[in-house]
PDB file of C-alpha atoms in Angstrom:
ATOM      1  CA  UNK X 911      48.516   8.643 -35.942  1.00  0.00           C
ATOM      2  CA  UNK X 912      45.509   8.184 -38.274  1.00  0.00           C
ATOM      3  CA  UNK X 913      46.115   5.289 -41.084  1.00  0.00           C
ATOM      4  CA  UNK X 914      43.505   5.299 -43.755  1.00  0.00           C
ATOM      5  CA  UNK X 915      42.559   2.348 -45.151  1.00  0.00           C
ATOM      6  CA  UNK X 916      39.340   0.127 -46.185  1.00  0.00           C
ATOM      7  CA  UNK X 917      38.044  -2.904 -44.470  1.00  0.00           C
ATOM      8  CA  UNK X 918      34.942  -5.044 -44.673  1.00  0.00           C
ATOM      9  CA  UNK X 919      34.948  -7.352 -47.328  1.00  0.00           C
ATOM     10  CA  UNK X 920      34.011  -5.985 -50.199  1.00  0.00           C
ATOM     11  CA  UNK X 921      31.731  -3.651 -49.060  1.00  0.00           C
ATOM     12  CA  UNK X 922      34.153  -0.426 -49.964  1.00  0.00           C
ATOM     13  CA  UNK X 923      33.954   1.070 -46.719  1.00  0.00           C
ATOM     14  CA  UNK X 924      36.072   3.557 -46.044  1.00  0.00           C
ATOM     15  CA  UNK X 925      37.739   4.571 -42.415  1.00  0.00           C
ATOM     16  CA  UNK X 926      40.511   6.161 -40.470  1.00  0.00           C
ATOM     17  CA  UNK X 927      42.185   3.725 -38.402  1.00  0.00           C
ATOM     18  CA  UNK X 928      43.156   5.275 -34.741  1.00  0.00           C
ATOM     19  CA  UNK X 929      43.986   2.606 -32.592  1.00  0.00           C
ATOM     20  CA  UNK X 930      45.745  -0.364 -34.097  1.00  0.00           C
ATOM     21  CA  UNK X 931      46.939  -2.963 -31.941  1.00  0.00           C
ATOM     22  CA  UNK X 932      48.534  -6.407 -33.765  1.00  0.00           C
ATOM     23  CA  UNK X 933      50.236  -9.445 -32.226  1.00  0.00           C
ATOM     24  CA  UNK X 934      51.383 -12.442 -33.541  1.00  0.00           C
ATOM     25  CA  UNK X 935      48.960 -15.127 -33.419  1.00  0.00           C
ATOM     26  CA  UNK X 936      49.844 -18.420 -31.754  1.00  0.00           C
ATOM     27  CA  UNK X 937      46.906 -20.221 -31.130  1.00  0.00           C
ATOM     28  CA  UNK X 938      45.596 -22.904 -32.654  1.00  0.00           C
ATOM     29  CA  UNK X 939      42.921 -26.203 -31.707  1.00  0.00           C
ATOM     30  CA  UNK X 940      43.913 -29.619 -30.857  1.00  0.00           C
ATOM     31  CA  UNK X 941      42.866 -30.971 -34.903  1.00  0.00           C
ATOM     32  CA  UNK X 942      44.739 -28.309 -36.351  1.00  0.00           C
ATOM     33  CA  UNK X 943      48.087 -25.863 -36.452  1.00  0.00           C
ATOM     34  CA  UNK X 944      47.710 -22.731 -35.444  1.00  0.00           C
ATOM     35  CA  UNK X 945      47.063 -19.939 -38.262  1.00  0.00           C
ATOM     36  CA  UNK X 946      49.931 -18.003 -39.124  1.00  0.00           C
ATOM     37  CA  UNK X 947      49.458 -13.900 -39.427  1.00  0.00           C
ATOM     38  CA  UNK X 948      48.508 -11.532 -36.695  1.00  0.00           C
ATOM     39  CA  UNK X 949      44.981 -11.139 -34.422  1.00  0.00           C
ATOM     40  CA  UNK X 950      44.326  -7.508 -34.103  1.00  0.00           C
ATOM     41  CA  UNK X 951      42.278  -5.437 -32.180  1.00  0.00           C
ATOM     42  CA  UNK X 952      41.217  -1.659 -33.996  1.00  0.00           C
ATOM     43  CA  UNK X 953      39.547   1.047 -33.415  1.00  0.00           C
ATOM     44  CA  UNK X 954      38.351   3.481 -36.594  1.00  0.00           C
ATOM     45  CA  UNK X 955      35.865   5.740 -37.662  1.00  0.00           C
ATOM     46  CA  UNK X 956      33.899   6.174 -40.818  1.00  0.00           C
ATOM     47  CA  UNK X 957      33.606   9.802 -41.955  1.00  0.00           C
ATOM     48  CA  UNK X 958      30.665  11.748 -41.332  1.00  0.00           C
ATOM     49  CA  UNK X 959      27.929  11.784 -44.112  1.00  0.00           C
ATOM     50  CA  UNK X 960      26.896  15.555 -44.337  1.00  0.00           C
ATOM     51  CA  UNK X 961      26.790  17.010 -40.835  1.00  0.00           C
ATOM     52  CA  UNK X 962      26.309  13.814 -39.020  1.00  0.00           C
ATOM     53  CA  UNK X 963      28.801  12.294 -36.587  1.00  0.00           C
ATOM     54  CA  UNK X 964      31.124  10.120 -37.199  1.00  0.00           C
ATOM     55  CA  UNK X 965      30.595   5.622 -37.091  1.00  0.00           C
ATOM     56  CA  UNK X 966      33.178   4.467 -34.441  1.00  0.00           C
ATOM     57  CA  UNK X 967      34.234   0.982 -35.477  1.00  0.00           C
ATOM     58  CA  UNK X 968      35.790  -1.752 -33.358  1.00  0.00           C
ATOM     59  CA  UNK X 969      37.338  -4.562 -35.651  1.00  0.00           C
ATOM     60  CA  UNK X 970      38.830  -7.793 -34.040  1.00  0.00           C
ATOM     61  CA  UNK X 971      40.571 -10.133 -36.095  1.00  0.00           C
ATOM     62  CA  UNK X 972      42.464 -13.342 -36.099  1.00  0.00           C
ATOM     63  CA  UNK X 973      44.646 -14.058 -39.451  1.00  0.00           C
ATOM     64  CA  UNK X 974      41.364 -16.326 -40.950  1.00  0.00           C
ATOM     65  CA  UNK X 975      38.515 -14.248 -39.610  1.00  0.00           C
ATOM     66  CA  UNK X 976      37.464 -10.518 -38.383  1.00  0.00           C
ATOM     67  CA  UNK X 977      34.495  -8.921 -37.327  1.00  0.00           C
ATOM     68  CA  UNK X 978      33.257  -5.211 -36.646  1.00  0.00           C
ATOM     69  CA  UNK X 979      31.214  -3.871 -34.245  1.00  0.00           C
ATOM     70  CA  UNK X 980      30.001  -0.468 -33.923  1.00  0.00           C
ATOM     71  CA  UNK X 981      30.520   1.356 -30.497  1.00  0.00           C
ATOM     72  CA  UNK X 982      27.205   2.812 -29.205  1.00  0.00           C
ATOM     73  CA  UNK X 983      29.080   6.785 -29.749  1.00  0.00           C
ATOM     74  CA  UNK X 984      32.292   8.517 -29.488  1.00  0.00           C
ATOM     75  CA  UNK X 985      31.359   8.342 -25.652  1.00  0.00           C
ATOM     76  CA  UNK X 986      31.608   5.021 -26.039  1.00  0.00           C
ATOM     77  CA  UNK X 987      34.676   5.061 -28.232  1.00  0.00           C
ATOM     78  CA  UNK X 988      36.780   7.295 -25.619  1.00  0.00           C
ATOM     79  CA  UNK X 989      35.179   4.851 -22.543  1.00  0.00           C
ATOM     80  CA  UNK X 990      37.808   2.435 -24.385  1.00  0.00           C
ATOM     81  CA  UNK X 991      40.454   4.491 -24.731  1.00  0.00           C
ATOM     82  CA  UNK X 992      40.582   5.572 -20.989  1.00  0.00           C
ATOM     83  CA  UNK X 993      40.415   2.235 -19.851  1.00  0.00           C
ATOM     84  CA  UNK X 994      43.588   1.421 -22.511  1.00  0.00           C
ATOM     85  CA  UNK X 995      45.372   4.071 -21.014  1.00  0.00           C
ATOM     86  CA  UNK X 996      44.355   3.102 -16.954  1.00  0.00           C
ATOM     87  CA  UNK X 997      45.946  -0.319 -17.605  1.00  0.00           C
ATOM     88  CA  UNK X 998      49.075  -0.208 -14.979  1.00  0.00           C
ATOM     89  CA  UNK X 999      52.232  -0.126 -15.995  1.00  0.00           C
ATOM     90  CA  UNK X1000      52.854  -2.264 -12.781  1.00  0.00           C
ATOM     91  CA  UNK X1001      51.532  -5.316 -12.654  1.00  0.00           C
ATOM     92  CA  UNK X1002      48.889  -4.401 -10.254  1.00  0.00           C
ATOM     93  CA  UNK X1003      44.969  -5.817 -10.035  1.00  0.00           C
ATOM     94  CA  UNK X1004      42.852  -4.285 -13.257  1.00  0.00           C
ATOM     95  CA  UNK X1005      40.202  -5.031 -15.053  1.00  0.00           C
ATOM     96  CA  UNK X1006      37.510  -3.014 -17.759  1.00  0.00           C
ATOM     97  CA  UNK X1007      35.113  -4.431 -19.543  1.00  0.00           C
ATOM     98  CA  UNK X1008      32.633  -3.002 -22.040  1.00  0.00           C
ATOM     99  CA  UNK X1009      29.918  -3.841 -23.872  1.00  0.00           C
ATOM    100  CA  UNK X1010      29.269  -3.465 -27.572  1.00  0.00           C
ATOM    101  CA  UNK X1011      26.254  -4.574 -29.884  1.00  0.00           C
ATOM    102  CA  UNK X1012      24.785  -4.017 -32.861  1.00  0.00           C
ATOM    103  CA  UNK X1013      21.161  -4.831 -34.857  1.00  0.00           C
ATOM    104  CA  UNK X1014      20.573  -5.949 -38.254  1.00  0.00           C
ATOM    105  CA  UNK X1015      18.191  -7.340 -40.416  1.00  0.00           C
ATOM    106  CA  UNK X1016      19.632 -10.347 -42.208  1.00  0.00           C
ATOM    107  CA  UNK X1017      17.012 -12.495 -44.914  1.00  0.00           C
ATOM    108  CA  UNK X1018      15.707 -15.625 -44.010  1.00  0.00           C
ATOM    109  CA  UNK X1019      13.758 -18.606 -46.047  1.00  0.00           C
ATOM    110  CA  UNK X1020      10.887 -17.378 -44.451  1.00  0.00           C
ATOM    111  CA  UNK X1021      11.687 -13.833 -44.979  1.00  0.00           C
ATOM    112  CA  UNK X1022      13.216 -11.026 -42.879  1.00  0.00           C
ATOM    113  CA  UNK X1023      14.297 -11.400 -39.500  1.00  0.00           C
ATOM    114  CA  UNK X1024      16.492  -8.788 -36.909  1.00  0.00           C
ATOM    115  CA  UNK X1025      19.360 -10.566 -35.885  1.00  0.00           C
ATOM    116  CA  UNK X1026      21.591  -9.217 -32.582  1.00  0.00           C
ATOM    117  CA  UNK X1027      25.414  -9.118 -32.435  1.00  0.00           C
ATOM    118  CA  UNK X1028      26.710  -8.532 -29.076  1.00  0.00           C
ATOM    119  CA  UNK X1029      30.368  -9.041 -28.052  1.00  0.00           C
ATOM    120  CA  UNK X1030      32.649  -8.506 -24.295  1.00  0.00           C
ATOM    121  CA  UNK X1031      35.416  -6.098 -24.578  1.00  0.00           C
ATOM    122  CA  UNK X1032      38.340  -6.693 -21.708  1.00  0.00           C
ATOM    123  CA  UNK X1033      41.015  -4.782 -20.569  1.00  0.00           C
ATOM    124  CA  UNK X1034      43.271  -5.919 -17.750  1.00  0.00           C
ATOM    125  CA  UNK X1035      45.459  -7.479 -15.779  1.00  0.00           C
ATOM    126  CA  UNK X1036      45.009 -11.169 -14.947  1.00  0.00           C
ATOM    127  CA  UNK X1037      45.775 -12.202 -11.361  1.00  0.00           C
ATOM    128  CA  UNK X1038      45.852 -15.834 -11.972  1.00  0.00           C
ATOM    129  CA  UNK X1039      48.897 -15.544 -14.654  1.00  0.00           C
ATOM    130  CA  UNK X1040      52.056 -13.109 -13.089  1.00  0.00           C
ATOM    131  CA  UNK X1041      49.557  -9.989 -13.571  1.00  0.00           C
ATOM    132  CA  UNK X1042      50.364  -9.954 -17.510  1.00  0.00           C
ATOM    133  CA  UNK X1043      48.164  -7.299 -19.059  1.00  0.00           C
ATOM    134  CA  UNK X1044      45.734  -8.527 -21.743  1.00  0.00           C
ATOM    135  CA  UNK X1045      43.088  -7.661 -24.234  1.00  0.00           C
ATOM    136  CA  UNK X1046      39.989 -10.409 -24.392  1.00  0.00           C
ATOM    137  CA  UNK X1047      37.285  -9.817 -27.236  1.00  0.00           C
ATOM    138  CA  UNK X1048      34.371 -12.377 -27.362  1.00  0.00           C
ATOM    139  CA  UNK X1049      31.529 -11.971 -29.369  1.00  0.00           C
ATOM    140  CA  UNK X1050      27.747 -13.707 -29.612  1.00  0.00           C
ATOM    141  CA  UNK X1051      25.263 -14.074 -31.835  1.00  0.00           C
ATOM    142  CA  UNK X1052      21.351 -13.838 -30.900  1.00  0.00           C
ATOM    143  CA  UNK X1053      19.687 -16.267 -33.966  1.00  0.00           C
ATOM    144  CA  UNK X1054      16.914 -14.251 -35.793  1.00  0.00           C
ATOM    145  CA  UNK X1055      13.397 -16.417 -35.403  1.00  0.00           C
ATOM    146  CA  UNK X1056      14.541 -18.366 -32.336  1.00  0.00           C
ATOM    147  CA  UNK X1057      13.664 -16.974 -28.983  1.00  0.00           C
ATOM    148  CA  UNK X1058      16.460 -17.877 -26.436  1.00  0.00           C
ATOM    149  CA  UNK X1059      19.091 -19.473 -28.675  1.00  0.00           C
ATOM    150  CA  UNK X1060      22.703 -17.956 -28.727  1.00  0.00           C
ATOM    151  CA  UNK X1061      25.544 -18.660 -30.423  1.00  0.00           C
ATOM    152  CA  UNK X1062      29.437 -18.180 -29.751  1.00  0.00           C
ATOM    153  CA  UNK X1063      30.994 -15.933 -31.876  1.00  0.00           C
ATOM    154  CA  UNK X1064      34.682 -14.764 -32.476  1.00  0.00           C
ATOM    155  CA  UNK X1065      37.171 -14.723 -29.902  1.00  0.00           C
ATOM    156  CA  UNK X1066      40.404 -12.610 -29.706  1.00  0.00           C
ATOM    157  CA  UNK X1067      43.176 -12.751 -26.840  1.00  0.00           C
ATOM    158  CA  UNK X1068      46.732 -10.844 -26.393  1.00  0.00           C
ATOM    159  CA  UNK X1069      47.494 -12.615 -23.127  1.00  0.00           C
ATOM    160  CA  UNK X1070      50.564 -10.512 -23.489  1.00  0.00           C
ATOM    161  CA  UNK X1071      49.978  -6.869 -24.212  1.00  0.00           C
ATOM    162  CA  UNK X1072      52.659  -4.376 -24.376  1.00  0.00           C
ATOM    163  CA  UNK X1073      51.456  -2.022 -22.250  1.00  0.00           C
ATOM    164  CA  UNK X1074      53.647   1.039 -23.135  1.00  0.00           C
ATOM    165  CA  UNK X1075      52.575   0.368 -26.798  1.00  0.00           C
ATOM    166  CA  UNK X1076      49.079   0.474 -25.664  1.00  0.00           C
ATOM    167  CA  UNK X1077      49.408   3.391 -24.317  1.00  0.00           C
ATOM    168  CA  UNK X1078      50.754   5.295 -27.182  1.00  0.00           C
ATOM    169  CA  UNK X1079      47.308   3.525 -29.184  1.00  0.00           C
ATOM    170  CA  UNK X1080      44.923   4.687 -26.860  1.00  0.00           C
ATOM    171  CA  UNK X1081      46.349   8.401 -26.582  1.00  0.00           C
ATOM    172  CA  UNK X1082      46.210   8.657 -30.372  1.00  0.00           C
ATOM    173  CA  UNK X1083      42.404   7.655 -30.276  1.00  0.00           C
ATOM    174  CA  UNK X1084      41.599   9.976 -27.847  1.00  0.00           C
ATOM    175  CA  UNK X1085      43.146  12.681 -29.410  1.00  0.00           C
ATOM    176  CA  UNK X1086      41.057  11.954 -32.829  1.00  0.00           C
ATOM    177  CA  UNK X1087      38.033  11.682 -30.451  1.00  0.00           C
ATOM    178  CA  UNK X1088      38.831  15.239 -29.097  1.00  0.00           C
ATOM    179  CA  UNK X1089      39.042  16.428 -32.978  1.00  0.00           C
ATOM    180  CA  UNK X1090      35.554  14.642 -33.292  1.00  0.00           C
ATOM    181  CA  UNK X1091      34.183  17.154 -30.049  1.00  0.00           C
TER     182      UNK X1091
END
């Protein structure tokens, strides 16, 4: 089920969300409560300008912070999907991981510089907690002007995932991703 809706700030951008999976958000650091809200993970797509294909958009969130990183294609998109809807039922040995990043030029003092946003996308099953099924999103940050210096970015973890529900996500992106050819 598509949901339309607009994310990034306030940039205006517009999308169709496809994949939409929320959980409440428990985690907090030692110096401070826990957030209250839901993390998310999301999968959308901006429409096409003209004839062009369509922007397939991964946003990760936490209830204080989000990002959004663009998958390489709709290739890319549907590698996601499939490995959504491989995650056992059973609590059996999995694990997916792909890879997403994204260039941009961001201004500096001393002028222009490309910066590189890469993040880890898991899917899986973790043998060293009962076999629960989980989602794990970390991201990085390559600093424009300084060779060789990295920086943590966000991370996002349902340690829990309802894997039925996950299920029904993942079939509804692929079948948008089949309208998209």
């Amino acid at each position: 089920m598509a949901r339309t809706g607009r994310f990034g700030g306030g940039r205006g951008m517009w999308f169709e969300q496809v994949f939409t999976y929320t959980w409440p958000h428990t985690t907090g650091w030692p110096h401070r409560p826990a957030e209250q809200g839901s993390s998310v993970l999301s999968v959308a797509y901006e429409p096409p300008e003209g004839d062009g294909p369509r922007r397939w958009l991964l946003l990760a969130g936490l209830p204080v912070f989000s990002e959004l990183l663009a998958f390489d294609d709709a290739a890319h998109a549907r590698e996601f999907a499939r490995a959504v809807l491989d995650l056992p039922a059973a609590p059996v040995r999995y694990e997916r991981e792909l890879h997403l990043s994204e260039s941009s030029t961001r201004t500096m003092a001393s002028g222009p510089a490309e910066e590189q946003r890469f993040a880890t996308l898991s899917v899986g099953r973790d043998p060293d907690d009962g076999m629960r099924a989980y989602f794990a999103y970390q991201s990085y940050v390559d600093f424009p002007g300084t060779p060789h210096m990295t920086a943590l970015g966000l991370e996002v973890i349902c340690d829990d995932v309802d894997v039925e529900r996950a299920h029904t996500e993942a079939r509804a992106l692929l079948a948008a991703l089949d309208e998209d050819g």
